[in-house]
Coordinates of C-alpha atoms in Angstrom, one line a residue:
M1243 CA 58.9 -37.4 16.2
S1244 CA 57.2 -40.2 15.2
V1245 CA 58.8 -39.8 11.0
A1246 CA 62.2 -39.7 13.1
A1247 CA 61.1 -42.8 14.6
V1248 CA 59.5 -44.9 11.8
A1249 CA 63.0 -43.7 9.9
R1250 CA 65.7 -45.3 12.3
K1251 CA 63.6 -48.5 12.4
D1252 CA 63.6 -48.5 9.2
F1253 CA 66.8 -47.7 9.1
R1254 CA 67.9 -50.4 11.1
D1255 CA 65.7 -52.8 10.1
G1256 CA 67.4 -51.2 6.2
I1257 CA 70.4 -51.9 7.2
R1258 CA 71.2 -55.3 7.7
S1259 CA 69.6 -56.5 4.4
R1260 CA 72.3 -58.7 2.3
L1261 CA 71.2 -57.1 -0.4
L1262 CA 71.6 -53.7 0.7
W1263 CA 75.5 -55.1 1.2
G1264 CA 76.0 -56.9 -1.9
L1265 CA 75.0 -53.3 -3.4
I1266 CA 77.5 -51.6 -0.7
A1267 CA 80.0 -54.0 -2.3
L1268 CA 79.7 -53.3 -6.5
F1269 CA 79.1 -49.3 -5.3
V1270 CA 83.3 -50.1 -3.7
L1271 CA 84.3 -52.4 -6.1
S1272 CA 83.3 -50.8 -9.4
I1273 CA 83.6 -46.7 -7.6
G1274 CA 87.2 -47.6 -5.9
G1275 CA 88.0 -49.3 -9.1
F1276 CA 87.8 -47.7 -11.9
G1277 CA 88.5 -44.5 -9.6
F1278 CA 92.8 -46.9 -9.2
I1279 CA 92.5 -47.4 -13.0
A1280 CA 92.2 -44.2 -13.7
T1281 CA 94.5 -42.7 -11.2
R1282 CA 97.6 -45.6 -11.7
S1283 CA 96.8 -44.9 -15.9
S1284 CA 97.4 -41.5 -15.8
P1285 CA 98.9 -40.1 -12.0
D1286 CA 101.2 -37.4 -13.2
Q1287 CA 98.5 -35.6 -15.1
G1288 CA 96.5 -34.0 -12.3
G1289 CA 93.4 -34.4 -10.7
A1290 CA 91.2 -32.7 -13.7
V1291 CA 92.7 -35.1 -15.8
A1292 CA 91.9 -38.1 -13.3
L1293 CA 88.2 -37.2 -12.6
I1294 CA 87.3 -36.8 -16.3
G1295 CA 88.8 -40.9 -16.3
I1296 CA 86.9 -41.7 -13.0
L1297 CA 83.4 -40.0 -14.1
G1298 CA 83.2 -40.7 -17.2
I1299 CA 83.0 -44.6 -16.4
S1300 CA 81.5 -45.0 -12.8
A1301 CA 79.3 -41.9 -13.9
L1302 CA 78.1 -44.2 -16.9
L1303 CA 77.3 -47.6 -14.0
A1304 CA 77.2 -45.9 -11.6
V1305 CA 73.7 -43.7 -12.8
V1306 CA 72.1 -45.7 -15.2
F1307 CA 72.8 -48.9 -12.9
L1308 CA 73.5 -48.5 -10.1
V1309 CA 72.2 -45.5 -8.3
P1310 CA 68.0 -46.7 -9.2
L1311 CA 68.5 -50.8 -8.8
T1312 CA 69.8 -49.7 -5.4
G1313 CA 67.4 -46.4 -4.7
L1314 CA 64.7 -49.5 -5.9
V1315 CA 65.8 -52.7 -4.2
V1316 CA 65.7 -50.6 -1.3
S1317 CA 62.0 -48.6 -0.8
I1318 CA 60.2 -51.7 -3.5
K1319 CA 59.7 -53.8 -0.3
S1320 CA 59.1 -51.4 2.5
I1321 CA 55.4 -51.5 2.6
V1322 CA 53.7 -53.9 1.0
R1323 CA 56.4 -56.8 2.5
E1324 CA 54.9 -55.0 6.3
R1325 CA 51.4 -55.2 4.5
E1326 CA 51.6 -59.1 3.7
L1327 CA 53.5 -59.9 7.1
G1328 CA 50.7 -57.6 8.9
S1329 CA 53.4 -56.1 10.7
I1330 CA 52.2 -52.3 9.3
R1331 CA 48.7 -52.7 11.7
I1332 CA 50.7 -52.9 14.3
L1333 CA 53.3 -49.8 13.1
L1334 CA 49.8 -48.2 13.1
S1335 CA 48.2 -49.7 16.5
L1336 CA 50.9 -46.7 17.9
P1337 CA 50.2 -43.9 17.9
H1338 CA 51.8 -43.4 13.7
T1339 CA 49.0 -41.7 11.0
R1340 CA 50.0 -43.1 7.8
A1341 CA 51.6 -40.0 6.3
E1342 CA 54.1 -39.8 8.6
V1343 CA 54.3 -43.8 8.2
V1344 CA 54.9 -43.1 5.0
A1345 CA 57.4 -39.8 5.3
G1346 CA 59.3 -42.3 7.7
K1347 CA 60.1 -44.8 5.7
F1348 CA 61.0 -43.0 3.3
I1349 CA 63.5 -40.5 4.5
G1350 CA 64.8 -43.9 6.3
R1351 CA 64.9 -45.5 2.3
V1352 CA 67.3 -42.3 1.5
G1353 CA 69.5 -43.1 4.6
L1354 CA 70.1 -46.1 3.3
L1355 CA 70.9 -45.5 0.1
T1356 CA 73.7 -42.8 1.3
V1357 CA 75.0 -45.2 2.6
A1358 CA 75.4 -46.9 -0.2
I1359 CA 76.9 -44.6 -2.2
L1360 CA 79.3 -42.6 0.0
A1361 CA 80.9 -46.1 0.4
G1362 CA 81.2 -46.5 -2.9
F1363 CA 83.3 -42.7 -3.1
I1364 CA 84.9 -42.0 -0.1
P1365 CA 87.2 -44.3 -1.0
A1366 CA 87.4 -43.4 -4.2
G1367 CA 87.8 -39.7 -3.1
L1368 CA 90.5 -41.1 -0.1
L1369 CA 92.2 -42.6 -2.8
F1370 CA 91.8 -39.3 -4.8
M1371 CA 94.0 -37.2 -2.5
V1372 CA 96.7 -39.5 -2.0
R1373 CA 97.2 -40.4 -5.4
V1374 CA 96.9 -37.0 -8.1
S1375 CA 98.5 -33.7 -6.9
D1376 CA 95.8 -31.5 -7.5
F1377 CA 92.0 -33.6 -6.4
P1378 CA 88.5 -31.6 -7.0
L1379 CA 87.6 -31.8 -4.4
F1380 CA 84.4 -28.9 -5.3
E1381 CA 84.0 -30.9 -8.8
Y1382 CA 83.8 -34.1 -7.0
A1383 CA 81.6 -33.6 -4.7
A1384 CA 78.9 -32.0 -6.5
F1385 CA 79.1 -34.8 -8.2
V1386 CA 78.3 -37.4 -5.8
L1387 CA 75.8 -34.5 -4.1
V1388 CA 73.5 -35.3 -7.0
T1389 CA 74.4 -38.5 -7.4
I1390 CA 73.0 -39.5 -4.6
L1391 CA 69.6 -36.6 -5.3
F1392 CA 69.3 -39.2 -8.6
G1393 CA 68.9 -41.4 -6.6
V1394 CA 66.2 -40.1 -4.2
M1395 CA 64.0 -40.3 -7.2
F1396 CA 64.4 -44.8 -7.2
V1397 CA 63.8 -44.3 -3.2
A1398 CA 60.2 -41.8 -3.7
V1399 CA 59.1 -43.9 -7.3
G1400 CA 60.2 -47.2 -5.1
L1401 CA 58.3 -45.7 -2.7
S1402 CA 55.3 -45.4 -4.5
V1403 CA 54.9 -48.6 -6.4
S1404 CA 55.2 -50.0 -3.1
A1405 CA 51.7 -48.5 -1.1
L1406 CA 50.3 -48.9 -4.6
T1407 CA 50.6 -53.3 -4.6
E1408 CA 49.4 -55.2 -2.7
T1409 CA 51.5 -57.9 -2.7
E1410 CA 55.6 -57.9 -2.9
T1411 CA 55.4 -60.1 -6.8
R1412 CA 53.3 -57.2 -7.7
A1413 CA 56.1 -54.0 -5.9
T1414 CA 57.9 -56.3 -7.9
I1415 CA 57.7 -56.1 -11.2
G1416 CA 56.0 -52.4 -10.9
G1417 CA 59.3 -51.8 -9.7
I1418 CA 61.1 -53.6 -12.5
T1419 CA 58.6 -51.3 -14.8
A1420 CA 59.0 -48.6 -13.7
F1421 CA 62.9 -48.6 -14.3
F1422 CA 62.7 -49.0 -17.8
L1423 CA 59.5 -46.6 -18.2
L1424 CA 61.8 -44.1 -16.5
Y1425 CA 65.0 -44.7 -18.6
F1426 CA 62.8 -44.9 -21.8
W1427 CA 59.4 -43.3 -21.7
Q1428 CA 61.8 -40.6 -24.4
G1429 CA 61.6 -42.2 -27.1
I1430 CA 58.7 -43.5 -26.5
F1431 CA 57.0 -40.3 -26.5
N1432 CA 59.7 -39.0 -29.3
W1433 CA 58.2 -41.1 -31.4
L1434 CA 54.3 -40.6 -30.9
N1435 CA 55.3 -36.5 -31.3
G1436 CA 56.7 -37.8 -34.4
Q1437 CA 53.7 -39.2 -35.9
L1438 CA 51.2 -37.4 -34.3
D1439 CA 52.7 -34.3 -34.2
L1440 CA 51.9 -32.9 -30.9
F1441 CA 54.8 -30.7 -30.4
S1442 CA 56.8 -28.8 -32.4
P1443 CA 61.1 -30.1 -32.5
T1444 CA 61.9 -26.5 -32.5
G1445 CA 59.5 -25.5 -29.3
D1446 CA 59.9 -24.6 -25.9
A1447 CA 57.1 -27.0 -24.9
F1448 CA 58.9 -30.1 -26.4
M1449 CA 62.1 -28.6 -25.1
F1450 CA 60.9 -28.6 -21.7
I1451 CA 59.6 -32.5 -21.7
Q1452 CA 62.8 -33.5 -22.5
R1453 CA 64.0 -32.0 -19.9
F1454 CA 62.2 -34.3 -17.9
H1455 CA 64.7 -36.9 -19.3
L1456 CA 67.2 -38.7 -16.3
M1457 CA 70.1 -38.4 -18.1
N1458 CA 69.1 -34.6 -18.9
V1459 CA 68.2 -33.5 -14.7
F1460 CA 71.0 -35.6 -13.5
Y1461 CA 73.4 -33.3 -15.9
D1462 CA 71.5 -30.5 -15.4
S1463 CA 71.8 -29.9 -12.1
L1464 CA 76.0 -31.4 -12.2
M1465 CA 76.1 -28.1 -14.2
A1466 CA 73.7 -25.8 -11.9
I1467 CA 75.7 -27.1 -8.9
L1468 CA 79.1 -26.8 -10.7
S1469 CA 79.0 -22.6 -12.4
I1470 CA 78.2 -21.8 -8.3
R1471 CA 82.8 -21.9 -9.2
Y1472 CA 83.1 -22.0 -13.3
E1473 CA 81.2 -18.7 -14.6
E1474 CA 81.7 -20.1 -17.7
I1475 CA 79.0 -23.1 -17.6
P1476 CA 76.2 -21.7 -19.7
N1477 CA 73.1 -21.5 -18.0
A1478 CA 71.2 -23.2 -20.6
S1479 CA 70.0 -26.9 -20.2
L1480 CA 71.4 -29.9 -22.2
A1481 CA 68.3 -30.4 -24.1
A1482 CA 67.9 -26.0 -25.3
I1483 CA 72.2 -26.6 -25.8
G1484 CA 71.4 -29.1 -27.7
Q1485 CA 68.6 -27.7 -29.3
S1486 CA 71.0 -24.9 -30.6
M1487 CA 73.7 -26.8 -32.2
A1488 CA 71.6 -28.1 -33.8
Q1489 CA 69.3 -25.7 -35.4
G1490 CA 73.0 -23.9 -36.6
P1491 CA 74.3 -20.2 -36.4
G1492 CA 70.5 -19.3 -37.1
G1493 CA 69.7 -20.7 -33.8
A1494 CA 68.4 -19.8 -31.0
A1495 CA 71.3 -18.0 -28.0
I1496 CA 71.8 -20.5 -25.7
A1497 CA 72.3 -17.6 -22.8
D1498 CA 68.9 -16.8 -23.9
Q1499 CA 66.9 -19.0 -23.0
P1500 CA 64.1 -19.0 -21.0
F1501 CA 63.8 -19.8 -17.0
Y1502 CA 62.2 -22.9 -17.5
L1503 CA 65.4 -23.7 -20.2
Q1504 CA 68.3 -22.9 -17.7
H1505 CA 69.9 -25.8 -15.7
W1506 CA 69.6 -25.0 -12.1
F1507 CA 65.2 -25.8 -12.5
A1508 CA 66.5 -29.1 -12.7
F1509 CA 65.9 -29.1 -9.5
V1510 CA 62.5 -27.8 -9.6
I1511 CA 62.4 -31.1 -12.1
L1512 CA 63.7 -33.4 -9.3
A1513 CA 61.7 -31.7 -7.0
L1514 CA 58.7 -33.1 -8.6
W1515 CA 60.5 -36.3 -9.5
V1516 CA 59.5 -37.0 -5.9
A1517 CA 56.8 -35.1 -4.1
V1518 CA 55.0 -36.6 -7.6
P1519 CA 55.1 -40.0 -7.1
L1520 CA 55.4 -40.0 -3.2
G1521 CA 52.4 -38.4 -2.9
I1522 CA 49.8 -40.5 -5.8
G1523 CA 51.3 -43.6 -3.4
Y1524 CA 50.5 -42.1 0.4
W1525 CA 47.7 -41.6 -1.5
R1526 CA 46.6 -44.5 -2.0
F1527 CA 47.8 -45.5 0.8
E1528 CA 45.8 -43.3 2.6
R1529 CA 42.4 -45.3 1.3
T1530 CA 43.4 -48.9 1.8
D1531 CA 41.7 -50.7 3.7
L1532 CA 44.5 -53.1 5.6

């Protein structure tokens, strides 16, 4: 019950943020605007073509920029701001443990993220229903769900940074650093691997590490859900598919992959991206003298 109380309070406090409403406006304008352009440019070509239009453009903008930005913005100061103001002591003087505070704030901030994402995608979905003849509801819902899950990773990272830092300035710097590291660690790893020859580029271990790249996680999660309806979608991850294609006709069969290189395993990786930062943040918060 304490977790729910913290989550409700955190959600109510966060929903009044002007910055959050600014991000919501960006979601509405970007997703809705691209949806209008997609349906207007090809109104008679059916829902599939229109969906490709919005997913192709908005995915790049929303997944690479807006969703991570929103996830970090709603969470990066969730603990450190109350710590600076001293209100965290009041919160902990109530019957709340530090674990309940972290869990409640995480749930509350995920709620804020979900509101922001749905505010952009629901109007766009309604626009599709009105303007196209065969709106692909399942595919659209799958894309929205994976987008939310993708954002939850950044909420966890932002909350962890907030718990690890002592000032809002450090939290902001930590959030910016985390954003760039999360996207560019693969390039750094590939360079180090090329210099030190740590893993064979054709080995399963190398491909498994590549699976943790955020865009691979997003794509594999989406394909795993879509494969429920479309059996022809291969069960291999994007990293395994790319490696098989690079090896040519003599490469490993796409369908013949170990379980940790199949697309559904992306949800395990998603869980790790959430659980590990939260665990580190809680460990630090539990041992901090407030």
